XYZ file of C-alpha atoms in Angstrom:
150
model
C 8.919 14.026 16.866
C 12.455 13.428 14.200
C 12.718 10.103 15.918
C 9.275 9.091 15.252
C 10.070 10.502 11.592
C 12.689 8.367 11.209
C 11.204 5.069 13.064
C 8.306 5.845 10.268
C 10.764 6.405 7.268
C 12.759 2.780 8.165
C 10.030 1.315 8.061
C 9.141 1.608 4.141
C 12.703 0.219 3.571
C 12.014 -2.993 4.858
C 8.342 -3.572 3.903
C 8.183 -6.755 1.287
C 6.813 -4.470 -1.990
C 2.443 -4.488 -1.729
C 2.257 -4.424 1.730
C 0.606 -1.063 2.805
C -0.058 0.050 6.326
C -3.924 0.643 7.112
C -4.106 4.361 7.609
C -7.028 5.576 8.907
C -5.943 9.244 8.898
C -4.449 9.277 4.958
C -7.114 10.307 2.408
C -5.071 9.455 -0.649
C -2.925 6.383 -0.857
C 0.605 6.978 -1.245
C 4.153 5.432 -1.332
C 7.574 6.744 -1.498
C 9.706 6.273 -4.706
C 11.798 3.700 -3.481
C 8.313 1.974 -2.237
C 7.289 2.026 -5.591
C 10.339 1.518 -7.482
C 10.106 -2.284 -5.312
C 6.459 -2.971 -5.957
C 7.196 -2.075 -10.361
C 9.907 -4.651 -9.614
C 7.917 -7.096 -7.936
C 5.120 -6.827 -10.547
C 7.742 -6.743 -13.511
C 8.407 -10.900 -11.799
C 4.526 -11.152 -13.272
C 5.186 -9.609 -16.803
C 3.340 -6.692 -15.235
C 3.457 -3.112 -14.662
C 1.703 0.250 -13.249
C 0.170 2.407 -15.423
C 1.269 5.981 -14.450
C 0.503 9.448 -14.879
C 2.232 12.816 -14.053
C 0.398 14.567 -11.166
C 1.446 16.855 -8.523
C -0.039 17.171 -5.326
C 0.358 17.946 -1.805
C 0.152 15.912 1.469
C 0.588 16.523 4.952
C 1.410 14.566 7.343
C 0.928 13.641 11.144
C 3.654 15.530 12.166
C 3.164 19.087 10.410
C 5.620 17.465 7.227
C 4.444 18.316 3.599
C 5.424 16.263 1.021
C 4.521 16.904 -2.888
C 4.141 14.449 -5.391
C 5.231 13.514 -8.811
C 3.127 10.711 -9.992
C 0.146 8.272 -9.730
C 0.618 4.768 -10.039
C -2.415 2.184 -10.661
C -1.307 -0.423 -9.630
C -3.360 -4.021 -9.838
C -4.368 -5.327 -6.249
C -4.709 -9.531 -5.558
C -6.062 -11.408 -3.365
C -5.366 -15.014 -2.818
C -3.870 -15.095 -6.248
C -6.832 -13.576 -8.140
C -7.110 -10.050 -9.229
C -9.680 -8.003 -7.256
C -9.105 -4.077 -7.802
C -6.710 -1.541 -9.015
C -5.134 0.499 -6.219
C -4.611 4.526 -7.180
C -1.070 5.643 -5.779
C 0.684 8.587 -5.285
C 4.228 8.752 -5.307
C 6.401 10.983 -3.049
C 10.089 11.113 -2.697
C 10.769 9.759 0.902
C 11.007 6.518 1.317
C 7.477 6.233 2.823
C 5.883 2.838 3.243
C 2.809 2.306 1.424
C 0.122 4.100 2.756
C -3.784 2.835 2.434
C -6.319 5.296 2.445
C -9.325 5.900 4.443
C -11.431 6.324 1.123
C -10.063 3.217 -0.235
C -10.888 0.956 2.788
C -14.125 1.939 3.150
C -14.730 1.123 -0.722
C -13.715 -2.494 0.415
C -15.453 -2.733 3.760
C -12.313 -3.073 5.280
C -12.472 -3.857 9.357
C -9.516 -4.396 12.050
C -10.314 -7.105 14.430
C -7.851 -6.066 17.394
C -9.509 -8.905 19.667
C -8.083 -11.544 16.530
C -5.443 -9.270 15.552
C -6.696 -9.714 11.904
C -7.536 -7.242 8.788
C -10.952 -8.444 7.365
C -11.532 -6.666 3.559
C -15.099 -7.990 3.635
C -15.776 -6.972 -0.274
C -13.055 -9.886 -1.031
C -13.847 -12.247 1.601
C -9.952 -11.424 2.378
C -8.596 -11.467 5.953
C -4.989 -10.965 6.702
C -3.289 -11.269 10.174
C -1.938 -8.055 11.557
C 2.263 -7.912 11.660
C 4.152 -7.182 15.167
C 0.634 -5.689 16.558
C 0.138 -3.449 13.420
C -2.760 -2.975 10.423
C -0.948 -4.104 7.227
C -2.896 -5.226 3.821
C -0.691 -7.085 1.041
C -2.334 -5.955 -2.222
C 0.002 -8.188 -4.099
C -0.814 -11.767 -2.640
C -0.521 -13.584 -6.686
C 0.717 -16.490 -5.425
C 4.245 -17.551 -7.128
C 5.315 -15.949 -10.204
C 5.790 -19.374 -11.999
C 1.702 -20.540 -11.191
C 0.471 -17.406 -12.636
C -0.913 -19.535 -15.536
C -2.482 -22.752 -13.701
């Protein structure tokens, strides 16, 4: 449904940049631009950045919706202020939230604990609580930009 749509949309718009909804049915990670125009921002706070490269592809969404998109991003992905992975990233021009694959989760043993309301990423040893009911990973948890060096 177009309110559903646009409940979905608002939502990447007021996501903190890194945090990516656990998506079960997505089988390719992907943001919108403004999603990753905040998390090059964020990183930039680090001295870091995304490596990019121009690729188009297609994606279809829940709701019948295609999308195409423009770039991949690798992004790096922390954990408790330690770098674990690089996350692969397509971008697409809605204001999307971050999406994380199926593919992706299984590569890190990820599980959903409803009964604890908790995201365990078992390859880490990560767990992260779930936010207003829902499956959310931060991939950027560095810890402050200033104790990057301790």
């Amino acid at each position: 449904s177009q309110r559903w749509h646009e409940t979905f949309l608002a939502a990447g718009s007021e996501l903190k940049p890194g945090l990516f909804m656990l998506d079960s049915g997505c089988f390719r990670s992907i943001g919108g631009a403004p999603t990753h125009a905040r998390m090059t921002e964020h990183l930039r706070q680090y001295g870091l950045k995304p490596l990019s490269v121009n690729k188009v592809e297609e994606f279809v969404f829940g709701n019948c919706n295609t999308e195409l998109s423009d770039k991949n991003f690798l992004y790096p992905m922390f954990f408790n202020g330690q770098l674990c992975d690089y996350v692969d990233i397509a971008r697409i021009t809605p204001d999307y939230p971050g999406l994380l694959s199926k593919n992706k989760m299984k590569g890190w043993d990820v599980l959903m604990d409803f009964g604890n309301q908790e995201t365990h990423v078992q390859k880490y040893s990560h767990k992260s609580p779930f936010i207003n009911n829902s499956q959310f990973l931060n991939i950027f948890d560095m810890g402050a930009p200033d104790a990057r060096d301790l």
